[in-house]
Amino acid sequence: MSIHKIALLDGDGIGPEIMAEAVKILNLVAERNQVDFELESGAFGATAYFSHGNSFPDETKALCDSADAILKGPIGLSHEESKKIPVDMQPERGALLPLRRRYDTFANFRPVYLPKDIAHFSPLKAEVIGDGIDFIIIRELVGGLYFGNKETGVTESGKRFVTESLEYDEDQIARIARVAFETAQKRQGVLHNIHKSNVLKSSVLWNEVMEEVGRDFPDVQIKHILVDAAATYLCLNPRQFDVMVMENMFGDILSDQGGGILGSLGLMPSACMGPEKAYYEPSHGSAPDIAGQKIANPYSMIGSVAMMLEMSFGMDSEARNVWQAMQSVFAQGFSTPDLSKPGSDVKMISTDGFGDLVAEELSKL
Ligand code: NAD
Ligand code: IPM
Ligand code: MN
């Protein structure tokens, strides 16, 4: 029997609620496939700051170091609550970015997927959404503005200032480019490169390296689009996209727009791949506005499990089963409230209700 150790980081807000549903599915997958998932939880995020004085405690680092993969719930507090934690120890800067840096998880896969049967969840017009959408945003995750040099201070004339730099070197760009071209090669053979080279020098280098790497992939067509225009095309014609690649900050923003196109951020799982370790998390945050109400959509968290099964454990067919089980739940007219429009005939269910139905559907496959 193969054994996989998985570190579970529940996080904050809706994190524990949606993690519970992911664990339900992991346990079922273990039972069905005769694999042993050793699940161990670690404190991480604002909750960890209040309990341990550190949002990424040493024992959690040790747990993650020893795990084969990490499943992470969203972290963070509301704007007001965040002020209770010193800026550098807030869970985004104090836990999440250090986690990404620790495992060098440079390649972030954020699928924007809405099959035909649930295309009506999209707020876009039926003629725009058509038979649904299926594209993937590949976001560089450990460079750019997020990890560049930062300086804050006061000028000689007494004005507060801040500088943060958008930094990339050619190796960082080349490695994400290769991941993007390889992904495009396996899909439709078209790669949309999103940039801002009309202003940013970082994008000039980014595009140069993209084209250089592209020479090794003659079967992939590269199309360059400025990031501002890309934001518009995502609304007007999202079906033109198959694989999109972009730097860290652009990817943060456009991937949330992806969630908007689907109808909810609750439909956005993700995989964060490093050279040796990967971690999996929803693309969205801790949703403080709905935390504790048992109404969060656990699709993003269960979808992150499916990505883990495929990308870390090679369990491709079981991963497909998990996706299919979730689609079957929607196909029967059930959904959490984020996707249920007033007046529609959607049968509203709770977070754990969704998880139970997914487990039931998965058992049939
Ligand atoms: P958010 O993504 O938490 O929420 C935005 C909106 O989407 C809210 O209305 C929320 O209710 C809804 N939403 C998100 N996930 C949902 C789900 N699974 N089901 C149903 N509805 C869902 O963004 P925010 O409110 O701007 O940020 C809250 C906190 O999360 C902040 O502290 C932020 O820094 C943090 N954050 C963390 C991560 C992460 O851990 N990777 C990602 C994004 C934001
Ligand atoms: C995300 C989040 C993070 C990011 C924050 C919480 C640091 O928004 O994963 O998209 O900006 O990368
Ligand atoms: Mn984000």
Short mmCIF file of C-alpha atoms and ligand atoms in Angstrom, two decimals, residues 72 74-76 91-93 96-97 100 108 110 139-141 146-147 248-249 251-253 255-256 270 272 279 281-286, ligand 2:
data_model
loop_
_atom_site.label_atom_id
_atom_site.label_comp_id
_atom_site.label_asym_id
_atom_site.label_seq_id
_atom_site.Cartn_x
_atom_site.Cartn_y
_atom_site.Cartn_z
CA LYS A 72 -3.78 24.63 2.47
CA PRO A 74 -7.23 30.25 2.79
CA ILE A 75 -5.64 32.58 5.33
CA GLY A 76 -6.23 36.19 6.32
CA PRO A 91 -0.54 35.90 7.58
CA GLU A 92 -0.08 36.98 3.95
CA ARG A 93 3.44 38.35 4.57
CA LEU A 96 1.81 32.52 2.84
CA LEU A 97 4.68 34.25 1.05
CA ARG A 100 5.82 29.91 -1.31
CA ASN A 108 0.79 28.32 -9.98
CA ARG A 110 -5.36 28.27 -11.70
CA ARG A 139 0.89 32.50 -12.74
CA GLU A 140 4.54 32.96 -11.78
CA LEU A 141 4.34 32.77 -8.00
CA TYR A 146 5.78 40.32 -4.28
CA PHE A 147 9.35 39.30 -3.63
CA ASN A 248 2.86 37.19 -10.24
CA MET A 249 0.78 40.33 -9.72
CA GLY A 251 -1.88 36.55 -12.27
CA ASP A 252 -3.26 37.44 -8.87
CA ILE A 253 -5.69 39.93 -10.35
CA SER A 255 -7.26 34.83 -11.74
CA ASP A 256 -9.80 36.45 -9.42
CA SER A 270 -5.19 25.85 -7.57
CA CYS A 272 1.42 25.64 -6.59
CA TYR A 279 1.11 22.75 -2.20
CA GLU A 281 -4.98 25.81 -2.15
CA PRO A 282 -8.13 27.56 -3.31
CA SER A 283 -7.31 30.74 -5.26
CA HIS A 284 -9.63 32.75 -3.05
CA GLY A 285 -9.30 34.12 0.46
CA SER A 286 -10.77 33.37 3.86
C1 IPM B 2 -3.78 34.68 -3.77
C2 IPM B 2 -3.84 35.71 -2.67
C3 IPM B 2 -2.43 36.00 -2.19
C4 IPM B 2 -1.66 36.61 -3.36
C5 IPM B 2 -2.33 36.92 -0.96
C6 IPM B 2 -3.21 36.48 0.16
C7 IPM B 2 -0.91 37.04 -0.50
O1 IPM B 2 -4.51 36.84 -3.07
O2 IPM B 2 -3.28 33.56 -3.53
O3 IPM B 2 -4.25 34.98 -4.88
O4 IPM B 2 -1.77 37.82 -3.60
O5 IPM B 2 -0.95 35.86 -4.01
#
